[in-house]
Short mmCIF file of C-alpha atoms in Angstrom, two decimals:
data_model
loop_
_atom_site.label_atom_id
_atom_site.label_comp_id
_atom_site.label_asym_id
_atom_site.label_seq_id
_atom_site.Cartn_x
_atom_site.Cartn_y
_atom_site.Cartn_z
CA UNK N 1 21.22 7.99 -7.28
CA UNK N 2 17.94 9.19 -5.75
CA UNK N 3 16.32 7.71 -2.63
CA UNK N 4 14.11 5.36 -4.66
CA UNK N 5 17.13 3.94 -6.51
CA UNK N 6 18.92 3.39 -3.19
CA UNK N 7 15.91 1.62 -1.67
CA UNK N 8 15.56 -0.70 -4.68
CA UNK N 9 19.29 -1.53 -4.73
CA UNK N 10 19.14 -2.43 -1.03
CA UNK N 11 15.93 -4.40 -1.60
CA UNK N 12 17.56 -6.56 -4.28
CA UNK N 13 20.33 -7.50 -1.83
CA UNK N 14 17.82 -8.14 0.95
CA UNK N 15 15.64 -10.43 -1.20
CA UNK N 16 18.66 -12.37 -2.48
CA UNK N 17 19.73 -13.02 1.12
CA UNK N 18 16.23 -14.04 2.21
CA UNK N 19 15.96 -16.52 -0.65
CA UNK N 20 19.09 -18.26 0.66
CA UNK N 21 17.78 -18.36 4.23
CA UNK N 22 14.10 -19.21 3.75
CA UNK N 23 13.09 -21.42 0.80
CA UNK N 24 9.78 -20.85 -0.97
CA UNK N 25 8.59 -24.28 0.19
CA UNK N 26 8.85 -23.09 3.80
CA UNK N 27 6.75 -20.00 3.05
CA UNK N 28 4.16 -22.10 1.22
CA UNK N 29 3.79 -24.37 4.26
CA UNK N 30 2.72 -21.42 6.43
CA UNK N 31 -0.74 -21.77 8.03
CA UNK N 32 -1.78 -18.41 6.56
CA UNK N 33 -0.85 -19.48 3.03
CA UNK N 34 -4.12 -21.42 2.77
CA UNK N 35 -6.22 -18.52 4.04
CA UNK N 36 -8.80 -16.96 1.70
CA UNK N 37 -7.97 -13.31 1.09
CA UNK N 38 -10.47 -10.50 1.68
CA UNK N 39 -10.75 -8.13 -1.30
CA UNK N 40 -9.83 -4.53 -0.55
CA UNK N 41 -11.08 -3.48 -4.00
CA UNK N 42 -14.56 -4.82 -3.15
CA UNK N 43 -14.55 -3.09 0.26
CA UNK N 44 -13.62 0.24 -1.33
CA UNK N 45 -16.23 -0.12 -4.08
CA UNK N 46 -18.96 -0.64 -1.48
CA UNK N 47 -17.81 2.18 0.84
CA UNK N 48 -18.70 5.87 0.86
CA UNK N 49 -15.60 6.80 2.88
CA UNK N 50 -12.88 4.53 1.44
CA UNK N 51 -10.17 5.05 4.05
CA UNK N 52 -7.09 2.82 3.93
CA UNK N 53 -5.20 3.61 7.14
CA UNK N 54 -1.48 3.00 7.41
CA UNK N 55 0.89 1.73 10.07
CA UNK N 56 4.14 3.61 9.56
CA UNK N 57 6.84 4.27 12.16
CA UNK N 58 9.14 6.43 10.06
CA UNK N 59 10.02 7.33 6.48
CA UNK N 60 12.93 8.83 4.54
CA UNK N 61 11.13 12.19 4.45
CA UNK N 62 10.05 12.15 8.14
CA UNK N 63 12.70 10.42 10.24
CA UNK N 64 10.32 9.51 13.09
CA UNK N 65 6.52 9.49 12.89
CA UNK N 66 5.61 7.20 15.78
CA UNK N 67 7.86 4.55 17.32
CA UNK N 68 5.91 3.97 20.53
CA UNK N 69 2.76 2.10 19.48
CA UNK N 70 2.39 -1.63 18.93
CA UNK N 71 0.94 -2.75 15.64
CA UNK N 72 -1.88 -4.88 17.12
CA UNK N 73 -3.34 -1.91 18.99
CA UNK N 74 -3.11 0.27 15.89
CA UNK N 75 -4.78 -2.43 13.76
CA UNK N 76 -7.62 -2.98 16.24
CA UNK N 77 -8.13 0.78 16.55
CA UNK N 78 -8.32 1.17 12.79
CA UNK N 79 -10.76 -1.72 12.41
CA UNK N 80 -12.99 -0.34 15.18
CA UNK N 81 -12.89 3.05 13.43
CA UNK N 82 -14.41 1.50 10.32
CA UNK N 83 -11.56 1.80 7.84
CA UNK N 84 -11.80 -0.30 4.65
CA UNK N 85 -8.33 -1.75 5.07
CA UNK N 86 -4.91 -1.25 6.61
CA UNK N 87 -1.57 -0.70 4.93
CA UNK N 88 1.39 -2.23 6.78
CA UNK N 89 4.89 -1.10 5.86
CA UNK N 90 7.26 -4.06 5.91
CA UNK N 91 10.51 -2.35 4.80
CA UNK N 92 12.96 -2.28 7.70
CA UNK N 93 15.87 -0.07 6.69
CA UNK N 94 13.94 3.00 5.51
CA UNK N 95 10.54 2.70 7.21
CA UNK N 96 11.22 0.70 10.40
CA UNK N 97 8.71 -2.00 9.49
CA UNK N 98 8.88 -5.79 9.21
CA UNK N 99 6.94 -8.85 8.10
CA UNK N 100 6.29 -9.48 11.80
CA UNK N 101 4.17 -6.30 11.80
CA UNK N 102 2.02 -7.86 9.09
CA UNK N 103 1.74 -11.11 11.04
CA UNK N 104 0.75 -9.33 14.27
CA UNK N 105 -1.81 -7.17 12.48
CA UNK N 106 -3.28 -10.29 10.84
CA UNK N 107 -3.65 -11.96 14.24
CA UNK N 108 -5.53 -8.92 15.56
CA UNK N 109 -8.04 -8.10 12.79
CA UNK N 110 -10.19 -9.50 9.97
CA UNK N 111 -10.07 -6.50 7.59
CA UNK N 112 -7.97 -6.51 4.39
CA UNK N 113 -4.25 -5.92 4.92
CA UNK N 114 -2.00 -4.39 2.28
CA UNK N 115 1.66 -5.30 2.32
CA UNK N 116 3.31 -1.93 1.60
CA UNK N 117 6.69 -2.86 0.21
CA UNK N 118 9.08 -2.29 -2.68
CA UNK N 119 8.21 -5.47 -4.56
CA UNK N 120 10.70 -6.46 -7.26
CA UNK N 121 10.59 -10.28 -7.09
CA UNK N 122 7.86 -12.98 -7.05
CA UNK N 123 9.41 -14.26 -3.81
CA UNK N 124 8.04 -11.18 -1.99
CA UNK N 125 4.52 -11.98 -3.19
CA UNK N 126 4.73 -15.49 -1.75
CA UNK N 127 6.03 -13.88 1.48
CA UNK N 128 3.06 -11.50 1.52
CA UNK N 129 0.59 -14.39 1.26
CA UNK N 130 2.48 -16.44 3.89
CA UNK N 131 2.41 -13.57 6.39
CA UNK N 132 -1.31 -12.82 6.01
CA UNK N 133 -1.59 -10.06 3.41
CA UNK N 134 -4.70 -9.69 1.25
CA UNK N 135 -3.24 -7.08 -1.10
CA UNK N 136 0.15 -6.24 -2.54
CA UNK N 137 1.47 -2.91 -3.77
CA UNK N 138 3.36 -2.66 -7.05
CA UNK N 139 5.19 0.60 -7.82
CA UNK N 140 5.30 1.46 -11.54
CA UNK N 141 8.33 3.72 -11.06
CA UNK N 142 10.58 0.75 -10.22
CA UNK N 143 9.15 -1.88 -12.59
CA UNK N 144 8.98 -2.49 -16.34
CA UNK N 145 5.66 -3.31 -18.00
CA UNK N 146 6.68 -6.99 -18.23
CA UNK N 147 7.59 -7.04 -14.53
CA UNK N 148 4.25 -5.46 -13.61
CA UNK N 149 2.49 -8.11 -15.70
CA UNK N 150 4.35 -11.10 -14.25
CA UNK N 151 4.20 -9.89 -10.64
CA UNK N 152 0.51 -8.93 -10.78
CA UNK N 153 -0.42 -12.24 -12.41
CA UNK N 154 1.55 -14.12 -9.76
CA UNK N 155 -0.38 -12.24 -7.07
CA UNK N 156 -3.77 -12.94 -8.69
CA UNK N 157 -2.87 -16.65 -8.89
CA UNK N 158 -2.49 -16.61 -5.09
CA UNK N 159 -5.83 -14.82 -4.62
CA UNK N 160 -4.25 -11.47 -3.67
CA UNK N 161 -5.60 -8.09 -4.76
CA UNK N 162 -3.15 -5.84 -6.61
CA UNK N 163 -2.79 -2.09 -6.08
CA UNK N 164 -0.57 -0.52 -8.73
CA UNK N 165 0.90 2.86 -7.83
CA UNK N 166 1.74 5.52 -10.42
CA UNK N 167 3.10 9.08 -10.23
CA UNK N 168 2.51 10.35 -13.77
CA UNK N 169 0.78 9.58 -17.07
CA UNK N 170 3.77 7.74 -18.54
CA UNK N 171 3.75 5.26 -15.65
CA UNK N 172 -0.02 4.90 -15.93
CA UNK N 173 0.02 4.12 -19.66
CA UNK N 174 2.63 1.37 -19.29
CA UNK N 175 0.73 -0.19 -16.38
CA UNK N 176 -2.88 -0.66 -17.47
CA UNK N 177 -3.62 -4.38 -17.68
CA UNK N 178 -6.36 -6.80 -16.55
CA UNK N 179 -4.35 -8.34 -13.69
CA UNK N 180 -4.70 -5.16 -11.58
CA UNK N 181 -7.60 -4.41 -9.23
CA UNK N 182 -6.79 -0.88 -8.10
CA UNK N 183 -4.82 1.98 -9.60
CA UNK N 184 -3.27 4.27 -7.01
CA UNK N 185 -2.02 7.75 -7.76
CA UNK N 186 0.73 8.83 -5.38
CA UNK N 187 0.52 12.57 -4.80
CA UNK N 188 4.09 12.59 -3.52
CA UNK N 189 6.95 12.85 -6.00
CA UNK N 190 9.27 10.04 -4.84
CA UNK N 191 12.29 11.92 -6.10
CA UNK N 192 11.61 15.31 -4.48
CA UNK N 193 9.01 14.28 -1.84
CA UNK N 194 6.84 17.28 -2.80
CA UNK N 195 3.09 16.65 -2.53
CA UNK N 196 0.23 17.88 -4.74
CA UNK N 197 -3.33 16.53 -5.03
CA UNK N 198 -3.44 17.92 -8.58
CA UNK N 199 -1.63 14.74 -9.70
CA UNK N 200 -4.65 12.64 -8.67
CA UNK N 201 -7.06 15.03 -10.38
CA UNK N 202 -5.11 15.16 -13.63
CA UNK N 203 -4.72 11.38 -13.92
CA UNK N 204 -8.27 10.48 -12.85
CA UNK N 205 -9.81 10.83 -16.31
CA UNK N 206 -7.05 8.67 -17.83
CA UNK N 207 -7.74 5.69 -15.52
CA UNK N 208 -10.26 3.24 -17.05
CA UNK N 209 -13.43 2.62 -15.03
CA UNK N 210 -12.56 -1.09 -14.70
CA UNK N 211 -10.18 -0.19 -11.86
CA UNK N 212 -10.87 1.12 -8.38
CA UNK N 213 -9.15 4.51 -8.11
CA UNK N 214 -7.06 5.19 -5.01
CA UNK N 215 -5.38 8.48 -4.06
CA UNK N 216 -2.27 8.17 -1.90
CA UNK N 217 -0.10 10.50 0.20
CA UNK N 218 -0.58 14.02 1.46
CA UNK N 219 -4.25 13.58 2.35
CA UNK N 220 -5.05 15.14 5.71
CA UNK N 221 -8.26 17.13 5.23
CA UNK N 222 -11.89 16.02 4.87
CA UNK N 223 -12.29 18.60 2.11
CA UNK N 224 -9.48 16.98 0.10
CA UNK N 225 -11.30 13.63 0.10
CA UNK N 226 -14.66 15.16 -0.78
CA UNK N 227 -12.92 17.00 -3.61
CA UNK N 228 -11.23 13.81 -4.89
CA UNK N 229 -14.50 11.86 -4.69
CA UNK N 230 -15.78 14.14 -7.46
CA UNK N 231 -13.01 12.64 -9.61
CA UNK N 232 -14.27 9.06 -8.98
CA UNK N 233 -11.72 8.15 -6.33
CA UNK N 234 -13.02 5.38 -4.03
CA UNK N 235 -9.91 4.81 -1.89
CA UNK N 236 -7.77 7.18 0.17
CA UNK N 237 -4.51 6.03 1.74
CA UNK N 238 -3.77 7.95 4.93
CA UNK N 239 -0.71 7.29 7.06
CA UNK N 240 1.08 10.11 8.82
CA UNK N 241 -2.12 12.02 9.64
CA UNK N 242 -3.25 9.19 11.96
CA UNK N 243 0.13 7.77 13.00
CA UNK N 244 1.51 11.08 14.27
CA UNK N 245 -1.17 11.11 17.00
CA UNK N 246 -1.09 9.20 20.30
CA UNK N 247 -4.08 7.06 19.26
CA UNK N 248 -4.27 6.44 15.49
CA UNK N 249 -7.52 4.46 15.83
CA UNK N 250 -9.31 7.27 17.66
CA UNK N 251 -7.94 9.76 15.14
CA UNK N 252 -9.24 7.62 12.25
CA UNK N 253 -12.63 7.22 13.93
CA UNK N 254 -13.03 10.98 14.37
CA UNK N 255 -11.91 11.57 10.76
CA UNK N 256 -14.35 9.02 9.31
CA UNK N 257 -17.17 10.44 11.47
CA UNK N 258 -16.61 13.90 10.01
CA UNK N 259 -16.34 12.46 6.50
CA UNK N 260 -19.78 10.87 6.86
CA UNK N 261 -21.39 14.15 7.99
#
């Protein structure tokens, strides 16, 4: 069993428990459930930098990235830096995140927020909306085509944007459907954790132009983004590069400033 299989098995247990504790009706009565979402896909399409900055305390591949910062300060810093949106990890066991992080970020900023989670059940999409997300992530590696279809359609019905993440051509081919807004290529192999930007380059020509292209993981250099922009990528998800510093917002601001030069 690889790390992804372990995470998904734990997630199924976690979601089953949450369903018993918090009924959907309670989530749907949240104040934020009525909020109009802000489209990350539209922000990326209109941007010439396309940075999606991440709040991430730790990960299975890097045990601790940054445990000392509070999420509101990180969110405000990112928004001031001019990022297009913010990714908030809500998995607790493996990434040290929570839905409260999403809630606190939402209270601090107006920009689009992506709930970065291992989504396997429609319940988690209702949670995302109730806690202030604008976008959900679906991971092709853990879902069937039918699951991608039903989950993405459920998200669109709630007004959420959908970012679908793939790692190879097989995952891409099973995933292309009208209920997606963005197709993300993860440069990190989730089984080995090795990173290569060649994955984004290879898959770029196979992604239809109807979707906003996003490159994820392992992006730390301005040159890498300028290179990927030649392959029609409009979004760039950056986490550890900003979070490993003492001031992620200032780090993002400096990065975006250089990118504009």
